Amino acid sequence: MTHNVSLTRYLIEQQRDNGRITPQLRLLIEIVARACKRIAINVNKGELGGVLGSLGTENVQGEVQKKLDVIANEVLIEANEWGGHLAAMASEEMDDIYTVPNRYPHGEYLLLFDPLDGSSNIDVNVSIGTIFSVLQHRDGQEVSAKSFLQPGCEQVAAGYCVYGPQTTLVLTVGNGVVMFTLDREQGSWVMTEDKVRIPEDTKEFAINMSNMRHWAPPVKRYIDECLAGKEGPRGKDFNMRWIASMVADVHRILTRGGIFMYPWDKREPGKPGKLRLMYEANPMAFLVEQAGGAATDGRQRILDIPPTELHQRVAVVLGSKNEVERVTAYHHEAA
Ligand code: P6P
């Protein structure tokens, strides 16, 4: 029975039983979880809070910034800068890193986040989420953007909060994946899943089909075989889902299996993909692997990719292990 385990109890037990959790990392995760509660309150207010719509500005990705994108970013910065657990933060919404001001103590961790992923769904009331990733400031130098350029396998924690019918925090500290649902009456995170496992096989794929004509052959081959169903080479029918909110699609996969793909396509051939490596693909890949799934960019394990830029993009294929391995094999065969 998991419902009597709070987030605090889980983190204290991990600290006691699993050397990867330090008191500073426990504090970091508790503060991020508290910030997600504040973001949830703003998200749930919607028009009543005057937080819908766009600001008329663009973020570093050249994407239109929603009011809630900026609010969520500010909530995370303000919640984390004074705690003494961080050296700096990096966000999809900020060009450069945010170094903890000298008026506060500096810690050993680096926090990266997409404060509100899927924000194109905000105004149509579809699930959105906050994604976060935690690294250690290892280079012993003055903290800089370079301090963040570590492969995803160096993450010490990662997670997301999905703002949907439930508000659910999903977390890994390298010891499996757990889920906490927000109990709004108590205002506390209550464990609702203690051993998240992704089935190795699936009959459900998630991809934006409108881009089909732009895909590389291995992706087209895989999806064509899924669409061929029972009469085709896969010998079974497939279902499709595409929420256009990575957090919501990944949450479904962690909950019941599936494969999520945002591959390279020829619309912008110079870009490896749409999604960002450091604060979208890496944290999701860490969670998926910790739940028994797989995550590649079509060719290599996402967690092994050596980053060169803070906001670099990457192709993403993640979810049920056997399906991800099939898609990756098709890419290797094509090469
Ligand atoms: P498209 C949301 O904007 C996002 O970054 C991910 O959350 C989502 O998976 C993807 O983009 C949706 O992209 O091209 O289908 O709108």
mmCIF file of N, CA and C in Angstrom, residues 20 109-110 112 133-138 147-158 278 282 286 301-305 307:
data_model
loop_
_atom_site.group_PDB
_atom_site.id
_atom_site.type_symbol
_atom_site.label_atom_id
_atom_site.label_comp_id
_atom_site.label_asym_id
_atom_site.label_seq_id
_atom_site.Cartn_x
_atom_site.Cartn_y
_atom_site.Cartn_z
ATOM 1 N N ARG A 20 22.956 7.879 -3.244
ATOM 2 C CA ARG A 20 22.898 8.943 -4.257
ATOM 3 C C ARG A 20 22.151 10.173 -3.752
ATOM 4 N N TYR A 109 24.688 21.466 -6.854
ATOM 5 C CA TYR A 109 23.838 20.939 -7.920
ATOM 6 C C TYR A 109 23.508 21.982 -8.989
ATOM 7 N N LEU A 110 23.199 21.443 -10.163
ATOM 8 C CA LEU A 110 22.747 22.252 -11.309
ATOM 9 C C LEU A 110 21.337 21.774 -11.643
ATOM 10 N N LEU A 112 18.142 21.968 -14.287
ATOM 11 C CA LEU A 112 17.689 22.341 -15.629
ATOM 12 C C LEU A 112 16.191 22.049 -15.725
ATOM 13 N N SER A 133 15.689 18.263 -14.566
ATOM 14 C CA SER A 133 16.859 17.383 -14.592
ATOM 15 C C SER A 133 17.898 17.934 -13.618
ATOM 16 N N VAL A 134 18.588 17.056 -12.888
ATOM 17 C CA VAL A 134 19.572 17.510 -11.900
ATOM 18 C C VAL A 134 20.942 16.908 -12.210
ATOM 19 N N LEU A 135 21.932 17.803 -12.320
ATOM 20 C CA LEU A 135 23.329 17.398 -12.514
ATOM 21 C C LEU A 135 24.135 17.928 -11.340
ATOM 22 N N GLN A 136 25.391 17.469 -11.248
ATOM 23 C CA GLN A 136 26.273 18.033 -10.224
ATOM 24 C C GLN A 136 27.275 18.965 -10.881
ATOM 25 N N HIS A 137 27.627 20.001 -10.152
ATOM 26 C CA HIS A 137 28.636 20.940 -10.655
ATOM 27 C C HIS A 137 29.996 20.311 -10.371
ATOM 28 N N ARG A 138 30.511 19.629 -11.397
ATOM 29 C CA ARG A 138 31.696 18.789 -11.177
ATOM 30 C C ARG A 138 33.004 19.423 -11.629
ATOM 31 N N SER A 147 29.530 24.136 -17.561
ATOM 32 C CA SER A 147 29.353 23.212 -16.414
ATOM 33 C C SER A 147 28.155 22.282 -16.633
ATOM 34 N N PHE A 148 27.187 22.756 -17.441
ATOM 35 C CA PHE A 148 25.960 21.983 -17.666
ATOM 36 C C PHE A 148 26.140 20.927 -18.760
ATOM 37 N N LEU A 149 27.202 21.072 -19.576
ATOM 38 C CA LEU A 149 27.313 20.204 -20.767
ATOM 39 C C LEU A 149 27.838 18.828 -20.406
ATOM 40 N N GLN A 150 27.000 18.067 -19.687
ATOM 41 C CA GLN A 150 27.320 16.702 -19.271
ATOM 42 C C GLN A 150 26.315 15.746 -19.935
ATOM 43 N N PRO A 151 26.752 14.550 -20.323
ATOM 44 C CA PRO A 151 25.800 13.596 -20.914
ATOM 45 C C PRO A 151 24.723 13.205 -19.903
ATOM 46 N N GLY A 152 23.575 12.794 -20.425
ATOM 47 C CA GLY A 152 22.421 12.483 -19.575
ATOM 48 C C GLY A 152 22.679 11.402 -18.544
ATOM 49 N N CYS A 153 23.686 10.540 -18.815
ATOM 50 C CA CYS A 153 23.992 9.473 -17.841
ATOM 51 C C CYS A 153 24.558 10.045 -16.544
ATOM 52 N N GLU A 154 24.931 11.330 -16.546
ATOM 53 C CA GLU A 154 25.464 11.957 -15.323
ATOM 54 C C GLU A 154 24.348 12.515 -14.425
ATOM 55 N N GLN A 155 23.120 12.463 -14.881
ATOM 56 C CA GLN A 155 22.021 12.998 -14.057
ATOM 57 C C GLN A 155 21.933 12.247 -12.732
ATOM 58 N N VAL A 156 21.683 12.955 -11.651
ATOM 59 C CA VAL A 156 21.502 12.325 -10.332
ATOM 60 C C VAL A 156 20.009 12.239 -9.977
ATOM 61 N N ALA A 157 19.192 13.001 -10.677
ATOM 62 C CA ALA A 157 17.730 12.924 -10.474
ATOM 63 C C ALA A 157 17.061 13.544 -11.696
ATOM 64 N N ALA A 158 15.818 13.143 -11.928
ATOM 65 C CA ALA A 158 15.042 13.742 -13.028
ATOM 66 C C ALA A 158 13.571 13.452 -12.760
ATOM 67 N N MET A 278 18.901 18.675 -23.256
ATOM 68 C CA MET A 278 19.301 18.831 -21.850
ATOM 69 C C MET A 278 18.140 18.822 -20.867
ATOM 70 N N ASN A 282 16.848 14.246 -22.114
ATOM 71 C CA ASN A 282 17.656 13.578 -21.081
ATOM 72 C C ASN A 282 16.831 13.172 -19.855
ATOM 73 N N PHE A 286 16.095 9.269 -18.845
ATOM 74 C CA PHE A 286 16.505 8.714 -17.544
ATOM 75 C C PHE A 286 15.307 7.976 -16.913
ATOM 76 N N ARG A 301 22.005 5.737 -27.766
ATOM 77 C CA ARG A 301 21.327 5.962 -26.474
ATOM 78 C C ARG A 301 21.365 7.461 -26.178
ATOM 79 N N ILE A 302 20.223 8.028 -25.871
ATOM 80 C CA ILE A 302 20.160 9.478 -25.619
ATOM 81 C C ILE A 302 21.071 9.861 -24.447
ATOM 82 N N LEU A 303 21.096 9.014 -23.416
ATOM 83 C CA LEU A 303 21.872 9.349 -22.210
ATOM 84 C C LEU A 303 23.382 9.345 -22.459
ATOM 85 N N ASP A 304 23.809 8.818 -23.624
ATOM 86 C CA ASP A 304 25.249 8.811 -23.943
ATOM 87 C C ASP A 304 25.673 10.009 -24.802
ATOM 88 N N ILE A 305 24.703 10.786 -25.268
ATOM 89 C CA ILE A 305 25.029 11.873 -26.208
ATOM 90 C C ILE A 305 25.802 12.983 -25.490
ATOM 91 N N PRO A 307 26.697 16.543 -24.912
ATOM 92 C CA PRO A 307 26.141 17.820 -25.367
ATOM 93 C C PRO A 307 27.221 18.813 -25.750
#
